[in-house]
Structures are given as structure tokens and as C-alpha cells.
Amino acid sequence: MVARMLFVELPNKEDLKKLSQSLAMLDAILCPEFDLRRSFFDSNWRNGEQLATMKDGSGNEYFTYFNEYGFIIKGFDHESEMSPVNNDEKVWQGVLDEVPKEFESFLQEKAFEVEYTTFCLWRLDSDGVWKTGKIEYPEGDETADDSDWLLFLLDGKPETYQDWAQNYYEEDIDLDTVKQIYAHEPLTEQMVKTLNPNRVIADSKEDIKDIGYPIV
């Protein structure tokens, strides 16, 4: 799936950063329990770098790292045919082989467990296009990395989030408010109350700061 998405579906750096912030902000409002959220964003992760994280609670995850040179996404699906579990505990050949030196510090970070990777793609600001390593997929099946369902919320469509969130949180989610947050409109008490009647902006003060989401 990654190869098909490179030039078609994934947003550019700034749009992906804003989308990642929006996903994290929506989850923070809808789900006070930090450990039960799916999306997270650290606007000052390290020396001005930013980090977006998705964890589905079942061991599947992806990290998006932004620095001054560009950005990179590393993901892991434990049921993928390309999982190290199915490959003698080794990352599938080609997945990480051509990652630029500008992202080496990210891959060396122990917290990201680079040994557990089923897909990786990156985009240097100087290139302007998404890239991956030269990968021979199992039986030529480009969907074998399972990136399609892990990255599905990155399609940029508020309706996609609404549909997912209503199933995940088992609550009605107001689409207009989701659209406002996707558009990065400054957060208001009304927006918070519409999404979660039991929350006010003050409840999300730390989340707003960490995510770097705009507020009225």
C-alpha cells in the first residue's frame, strides 16, 4: 500500500503536521484517559523537533518524526507478513536500507524499537516527494506491510475520523466540529463542549500545550 500512497494520498509536511495535531487534539477532548487514546502529538519532542504517534492498543503503531530536513513515518503491524516475527526477527529487507542520514537519530532512538518495523517512508524537504527503500514484497503484494489500515486516518477527510471515532468511542461525533479542528480553527469552549459535554478547555490545558494546537 505504501508505494501507491506515495504520490497520491499522503499530505505534505505542514499539512501532515497539522493533521497529526488535529487527530491528537480530537482524541484528547473525546478521551480523558490518556492510555486509551489512539493519536498523540508532541510539538516540542526534542530540540524543536516534533513527533506524532499512533498506538491502537494491540501492539500496532506508527511514529511520524518531523525535523528541519523533512519527515519520516515508521510503522509496525504485528500480523503483517513482513513482521520480524515472521522473518527470523529481522526487519524485512529493503524497508530501512535507504533511509537518509538526516533521520538516523530517529531510527536510533530505543523508544521507537526500530527492530519492530514493517513499513517506512520519508520525504526530505529538498526532494519534495515521498520515498521508500527498494522492497521485494512477499509474492509481489504491496499491501503486505499493512500500512493501509494503520495510516487510514491520514487521508485528511473529517468524515473518516468521525466514522472511526463513533465506532471507537461509541458516541455520536459532531462532524462540523471535527471539520473545524481539521481546519485548525482556534479551540473554543463551544467546540470542546460539542464534542464532549463533560469537558472544558481547562481540562485539556496540558494536552493543548503539548500538542501545540491553537486556542482562542
XYZ file of N, CA and C in Angstrom, residues 5-8 10-13 69-72 121-132:
72
model
N 0.521 5.002 -2.151
C 0.172 6.208 -1.410
C 1.186 7.329 -1.591
N 2.386 6.999 -2.021
C 3.468 7.972 -2.018
C 3.103 9.300 -2.662
N 2.520 9.262 -3.830
C 2.271 10.493 -4.571
C 0.795 10.864 -4.620
N -0.043 10.055 -4.013
C -1.475 10.234 -4.184
C -2.174 10.677 -2.911
N -0.921 10.777 0.748
C -0.336 11.387 1.937
C -0.074 12.875 1.733
N -0.335 13.688 2.758
C -0.149 15.139 2.640
C 1.315 15.549 2.714
N 1.565 16.836 2.431
C 2.921 17.350 2.545
C 3.269 17.592 4.013
N 4.458 18.098 4.264
C 4.971 18.199 5.632
C 4.071 19.019 6.544
N 14.909 18.837 8.286
C 15.226 18.311 6.960
C 14.027 17.697 6.236
N 13.005 17.341 6.997
C 11.848 16.693 6.397
C 11.099 15.874 7.426
N 10.561 14.732 7.008
C 9.827 13.899 7.953
C 9.815 12.453 7.489
N 9.594 11.557 8.457
C 9.668 10.125 8.197
C 8.594 9.415 9.011
N 8.564 5.166 5.321
C 8.608 6.078 4.186
C 9.012 7.446 4.678
N 9.611 8.226 3.822
C 10.155 9.510 4.237
C 10.072 10.513 3.095
N 10.267 11.766 3.485
C 10.228 12.840 2.485
C 11.134 13.967 2.956
N 12.238 14.160 2.275
C 13.131 15.272 2.559
C 12.572 16.539 1.924
N 12.717 17.663 2.617
C 12.237 18.922 2.056
C 12.923 19.215 0.719
N 14.172 18.799 0.598
C 14.929 19.052 -0.627
C 14.467 18.181 -1.794
N 13.796 17.060 -1.476
C 13.301 16.162 -2.525
C 11.899 16.548 -2.986
N 11.023 16.771 -2.009
C 9.651 17.130 -2.334
C 8.771 15.967 -2.718
N 9.298 14.728 -2.624
C 8.478 13.553 -2.932
C 8.710 12.484 -1.872
N 7.682 11.646 -1.666
C 7.805 10.521 -0.745
C 8.709 9.452 -1.342
N 9.463 8.792 -0.456
C 10.331 7.708 -0.907
C 10.269 6.532 0.068
N 10.596 5.358 -0.443
C 10.766 4.164 0.384
C 12.017 3.449 -0.103
